[in-house]
PDB file of C-alpha atoms and ligand atoms in Angstrom:
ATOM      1  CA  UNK A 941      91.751 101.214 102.090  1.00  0.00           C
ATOM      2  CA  UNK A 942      94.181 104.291 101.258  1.00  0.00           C
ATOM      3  CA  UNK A 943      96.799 105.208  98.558  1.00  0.00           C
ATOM      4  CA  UNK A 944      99.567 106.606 100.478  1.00  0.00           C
ATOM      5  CA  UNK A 945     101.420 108.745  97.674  1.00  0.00           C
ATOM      6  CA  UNK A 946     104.984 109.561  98.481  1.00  0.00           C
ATOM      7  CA  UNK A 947     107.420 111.788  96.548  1.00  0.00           C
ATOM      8  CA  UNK A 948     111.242 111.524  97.038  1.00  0.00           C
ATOM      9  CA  UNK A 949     114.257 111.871  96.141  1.00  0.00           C
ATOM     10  CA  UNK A 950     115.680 109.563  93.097  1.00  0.00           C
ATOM     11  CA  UNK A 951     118.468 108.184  95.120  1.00  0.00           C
ATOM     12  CA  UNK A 952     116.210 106.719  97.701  1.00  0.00           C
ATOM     13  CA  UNK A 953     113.932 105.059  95.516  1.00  0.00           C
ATOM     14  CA  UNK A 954     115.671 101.328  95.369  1.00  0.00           C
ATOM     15  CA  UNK A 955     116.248 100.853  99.078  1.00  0.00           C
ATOM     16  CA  UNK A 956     112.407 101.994  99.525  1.00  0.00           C
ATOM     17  CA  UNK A 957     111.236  99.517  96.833  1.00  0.00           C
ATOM     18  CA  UNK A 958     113.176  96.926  97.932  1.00  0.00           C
ATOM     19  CA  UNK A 959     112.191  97.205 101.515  1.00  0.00           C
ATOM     20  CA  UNK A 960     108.342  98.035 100.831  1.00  0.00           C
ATOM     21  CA  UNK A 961     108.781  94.670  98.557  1.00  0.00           C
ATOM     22  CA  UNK A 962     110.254  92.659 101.104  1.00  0.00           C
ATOM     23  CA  UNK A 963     107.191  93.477 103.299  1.00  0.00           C
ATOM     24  CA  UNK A 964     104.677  92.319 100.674  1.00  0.00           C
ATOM     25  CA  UNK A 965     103.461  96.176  99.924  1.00  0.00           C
ATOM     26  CA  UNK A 966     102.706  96.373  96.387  1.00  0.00           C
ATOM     27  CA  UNK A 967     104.012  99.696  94.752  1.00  0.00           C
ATOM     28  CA  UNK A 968     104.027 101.336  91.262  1.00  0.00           C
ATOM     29  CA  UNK A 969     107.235 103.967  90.511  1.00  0.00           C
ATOM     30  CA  UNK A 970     106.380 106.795  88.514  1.00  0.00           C
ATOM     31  CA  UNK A 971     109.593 109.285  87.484  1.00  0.00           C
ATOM     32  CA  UNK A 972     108.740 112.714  88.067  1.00  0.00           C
ATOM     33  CA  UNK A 973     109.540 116.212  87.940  1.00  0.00           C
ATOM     34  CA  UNK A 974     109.008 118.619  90.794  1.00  0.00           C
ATOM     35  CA  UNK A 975     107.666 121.495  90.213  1.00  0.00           C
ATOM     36  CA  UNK A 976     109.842 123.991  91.751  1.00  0.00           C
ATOM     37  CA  UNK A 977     113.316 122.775  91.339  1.00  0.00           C
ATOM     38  CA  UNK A 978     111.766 120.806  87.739  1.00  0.00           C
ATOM     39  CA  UNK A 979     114.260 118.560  88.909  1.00  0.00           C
ATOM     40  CA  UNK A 980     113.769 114.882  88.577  1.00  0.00           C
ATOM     41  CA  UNK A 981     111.650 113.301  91.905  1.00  0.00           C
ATOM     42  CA  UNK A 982     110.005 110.015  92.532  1.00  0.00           C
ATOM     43  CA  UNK A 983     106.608 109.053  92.920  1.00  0.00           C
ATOM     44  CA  UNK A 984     105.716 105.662  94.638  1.00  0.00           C
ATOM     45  CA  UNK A 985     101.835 104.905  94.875  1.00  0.00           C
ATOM     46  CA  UNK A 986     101.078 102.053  97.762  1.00  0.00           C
ATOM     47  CA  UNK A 987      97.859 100.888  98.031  1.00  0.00           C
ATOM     48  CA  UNK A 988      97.198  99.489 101.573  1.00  0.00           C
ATOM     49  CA  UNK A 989      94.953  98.812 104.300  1.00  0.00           C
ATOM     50  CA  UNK A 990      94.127 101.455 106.656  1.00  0.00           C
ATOM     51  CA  UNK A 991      95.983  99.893 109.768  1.00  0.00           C
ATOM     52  CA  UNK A 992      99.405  99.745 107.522  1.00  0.00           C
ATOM     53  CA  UNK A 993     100.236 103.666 106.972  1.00  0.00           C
ATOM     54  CA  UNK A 994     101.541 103.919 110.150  1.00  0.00           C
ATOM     55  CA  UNK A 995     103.890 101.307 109.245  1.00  0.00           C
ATOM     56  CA  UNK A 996     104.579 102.917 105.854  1.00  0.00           C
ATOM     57  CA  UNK A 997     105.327 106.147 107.328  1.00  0.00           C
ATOM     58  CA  UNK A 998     107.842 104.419 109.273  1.00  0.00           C
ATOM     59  CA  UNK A 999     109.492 102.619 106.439  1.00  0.00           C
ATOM     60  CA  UNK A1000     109.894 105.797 104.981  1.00  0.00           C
ATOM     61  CA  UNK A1001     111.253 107.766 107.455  1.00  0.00           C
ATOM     62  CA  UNK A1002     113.948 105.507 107.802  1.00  0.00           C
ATOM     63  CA  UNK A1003     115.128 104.808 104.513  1.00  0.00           C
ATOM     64  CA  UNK A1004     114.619 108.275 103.432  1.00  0.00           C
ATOM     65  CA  UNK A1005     115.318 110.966 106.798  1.00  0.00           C
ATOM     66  CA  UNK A1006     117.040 113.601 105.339  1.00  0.00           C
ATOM     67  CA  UNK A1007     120.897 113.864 105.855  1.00  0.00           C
ATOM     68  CA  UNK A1008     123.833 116.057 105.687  1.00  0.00           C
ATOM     69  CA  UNK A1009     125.948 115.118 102.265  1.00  0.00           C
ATOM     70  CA  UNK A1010     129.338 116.780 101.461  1.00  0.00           C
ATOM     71  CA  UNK A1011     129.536 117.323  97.430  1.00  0.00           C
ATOM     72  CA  UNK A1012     131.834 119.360  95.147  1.00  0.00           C
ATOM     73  CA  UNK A1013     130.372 122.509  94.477  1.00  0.00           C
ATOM     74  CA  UNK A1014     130.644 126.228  93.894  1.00  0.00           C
ATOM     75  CA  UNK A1015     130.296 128.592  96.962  1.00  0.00           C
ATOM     76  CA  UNK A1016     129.343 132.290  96.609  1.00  0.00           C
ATOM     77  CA  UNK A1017     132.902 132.995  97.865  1.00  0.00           C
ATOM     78  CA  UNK A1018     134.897 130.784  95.234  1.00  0.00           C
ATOM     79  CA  UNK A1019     134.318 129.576  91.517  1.00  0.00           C
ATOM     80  CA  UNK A1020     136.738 126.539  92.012  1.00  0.00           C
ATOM     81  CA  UNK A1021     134.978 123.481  93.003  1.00  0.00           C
ATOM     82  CA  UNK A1022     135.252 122.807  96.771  1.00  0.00           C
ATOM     83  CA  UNK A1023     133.458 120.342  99.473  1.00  0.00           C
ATOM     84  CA  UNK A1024     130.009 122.098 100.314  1.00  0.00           C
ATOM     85  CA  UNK A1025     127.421 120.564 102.415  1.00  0.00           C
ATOM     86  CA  UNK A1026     124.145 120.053 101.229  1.00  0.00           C
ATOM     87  CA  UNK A1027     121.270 118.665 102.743  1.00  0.00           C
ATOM     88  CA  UNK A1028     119.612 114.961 100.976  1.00  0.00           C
ATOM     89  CA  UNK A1029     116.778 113.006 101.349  1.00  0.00           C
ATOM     90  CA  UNK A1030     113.286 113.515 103.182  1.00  0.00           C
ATOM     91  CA  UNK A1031     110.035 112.830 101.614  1.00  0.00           C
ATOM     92  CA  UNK A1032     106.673 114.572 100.994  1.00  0.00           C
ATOM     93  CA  UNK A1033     103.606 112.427 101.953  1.00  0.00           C
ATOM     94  CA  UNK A1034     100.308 112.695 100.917  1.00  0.00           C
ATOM     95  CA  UNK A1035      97.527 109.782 102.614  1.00  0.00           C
ATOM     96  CA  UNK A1036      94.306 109.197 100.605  1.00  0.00           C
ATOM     97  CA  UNK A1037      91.208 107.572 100.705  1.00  0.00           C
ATOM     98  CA  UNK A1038      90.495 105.054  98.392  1.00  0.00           C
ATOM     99  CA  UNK A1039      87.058 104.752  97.180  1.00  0.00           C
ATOM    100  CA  UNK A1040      87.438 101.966  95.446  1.00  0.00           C
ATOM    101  CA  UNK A1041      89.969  99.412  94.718  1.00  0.00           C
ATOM    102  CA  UNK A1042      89.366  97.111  91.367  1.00  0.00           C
ATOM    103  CA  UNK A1043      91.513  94.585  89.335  1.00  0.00           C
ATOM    104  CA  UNK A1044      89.521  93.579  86.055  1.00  0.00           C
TER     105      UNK A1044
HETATM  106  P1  2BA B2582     110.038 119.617  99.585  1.00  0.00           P
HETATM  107  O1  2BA B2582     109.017 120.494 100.265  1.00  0.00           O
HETATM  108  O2  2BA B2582     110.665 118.530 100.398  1.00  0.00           O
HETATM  109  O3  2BA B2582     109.313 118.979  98.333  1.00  0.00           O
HETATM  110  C1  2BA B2582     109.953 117.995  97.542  1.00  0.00           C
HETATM  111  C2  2BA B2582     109.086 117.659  96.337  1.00  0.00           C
HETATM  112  O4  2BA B2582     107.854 117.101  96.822  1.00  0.00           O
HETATM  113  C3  2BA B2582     108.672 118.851  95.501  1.00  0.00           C
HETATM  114  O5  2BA B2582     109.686 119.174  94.553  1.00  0.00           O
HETATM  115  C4  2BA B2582     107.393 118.347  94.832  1.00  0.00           C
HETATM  116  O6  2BA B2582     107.728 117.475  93.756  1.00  0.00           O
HETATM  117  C5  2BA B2582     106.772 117.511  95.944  1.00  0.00           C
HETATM  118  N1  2BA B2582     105.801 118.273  96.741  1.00  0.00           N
HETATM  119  C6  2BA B2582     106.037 118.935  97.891  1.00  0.00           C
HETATM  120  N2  2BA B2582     104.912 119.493  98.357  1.00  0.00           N
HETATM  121  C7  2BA B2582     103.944 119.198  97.467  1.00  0.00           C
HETATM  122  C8  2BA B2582     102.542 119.516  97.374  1.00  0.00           C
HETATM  123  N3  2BA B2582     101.893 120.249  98.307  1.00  0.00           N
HETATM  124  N4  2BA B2582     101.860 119.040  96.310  1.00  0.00           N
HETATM  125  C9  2BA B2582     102.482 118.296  95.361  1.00  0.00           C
HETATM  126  N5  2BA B2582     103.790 117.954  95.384  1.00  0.00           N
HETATM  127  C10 2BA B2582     104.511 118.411  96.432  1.00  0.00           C
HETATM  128  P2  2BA B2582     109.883 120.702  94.135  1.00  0.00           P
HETATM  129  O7  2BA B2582     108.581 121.346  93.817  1.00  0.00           O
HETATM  130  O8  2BA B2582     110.915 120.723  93.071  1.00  0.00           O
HETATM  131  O9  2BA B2582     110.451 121.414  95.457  1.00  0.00           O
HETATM  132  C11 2BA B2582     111.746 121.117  95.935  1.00  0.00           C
HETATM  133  C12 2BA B2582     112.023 121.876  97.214  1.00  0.00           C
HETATM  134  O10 2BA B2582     112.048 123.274  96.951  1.00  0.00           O
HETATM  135  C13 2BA B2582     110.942 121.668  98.277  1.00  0.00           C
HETATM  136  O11 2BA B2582     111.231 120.508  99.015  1.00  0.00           O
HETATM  137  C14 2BA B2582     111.060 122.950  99.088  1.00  0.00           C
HETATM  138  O12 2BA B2582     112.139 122.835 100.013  1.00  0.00           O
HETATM  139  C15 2BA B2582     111.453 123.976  98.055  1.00  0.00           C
HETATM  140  N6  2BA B2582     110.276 124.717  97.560  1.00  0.00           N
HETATM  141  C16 2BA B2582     109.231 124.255  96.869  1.00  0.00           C
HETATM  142  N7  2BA B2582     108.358 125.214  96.543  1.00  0.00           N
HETATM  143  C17 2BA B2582     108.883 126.348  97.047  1.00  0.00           C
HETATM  144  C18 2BA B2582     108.467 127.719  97.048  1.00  0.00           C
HETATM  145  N8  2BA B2582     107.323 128.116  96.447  1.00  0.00           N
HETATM  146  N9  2BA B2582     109.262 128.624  97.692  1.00  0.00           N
HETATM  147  C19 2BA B2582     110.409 128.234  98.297  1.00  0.00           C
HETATM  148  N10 2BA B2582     110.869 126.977  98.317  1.00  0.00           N
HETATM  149  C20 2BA B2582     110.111 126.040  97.706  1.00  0.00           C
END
């Protein structure tokens, strides 16, 4: 068995859930902070067998590739607000071992 622990971006986290659920993975959500930006992230934990983190990997990647995103913002060149692009999404991935699972 392994824990695949993913981190991402708050924005992607109810299309992942909902398309993890819809394939029967079982998740837990935990709100986070990263450490760096100590901006607000999302942790999923999915517990799996070993021949489904391919498949998880690939669910991911889709739902949360990163993309290009125009927002208003500030540019070093001008204090008004103007359309900057800014880069969204992507996902850090970390696949464990699991020792053991138990439900008591
Ligand atoms: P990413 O590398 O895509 O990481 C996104 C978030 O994933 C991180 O948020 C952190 O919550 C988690 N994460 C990434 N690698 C990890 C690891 N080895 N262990 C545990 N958690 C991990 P933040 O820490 O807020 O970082 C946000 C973004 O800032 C990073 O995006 C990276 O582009 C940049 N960054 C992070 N640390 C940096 C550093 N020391 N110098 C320059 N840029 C950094």
């Amino acid at each position: 068995m392994k824990l695949v622990i993913a981190v991402i971006q708050n924005q992607d986290a109810p299309s992942l859930l909902k398309a993890l659920t819809n394939e029967n993975f079982q998740v837990t959500k935990l709100s986070s902070t990263g450490g760096f930006l100590r901006q607000g992230n999302t942790t999923l934990l999915i517990g799996c067998q070993d021949d489904q983190v391919q498949h998880i990997i690939s669910i991911v990647k889709q739902i949360c590739s990163t993309r290009d995103q125009v927002i208003m913002g500030t540019t070093g060149e001008f204090y008004d607000l103007q359309p900057v692009e800014v880069t969204v999404g992507g996902a850090t991935l970390f696949v464990v071992a699991v020792e053991a699972f138990k439900q008591v």
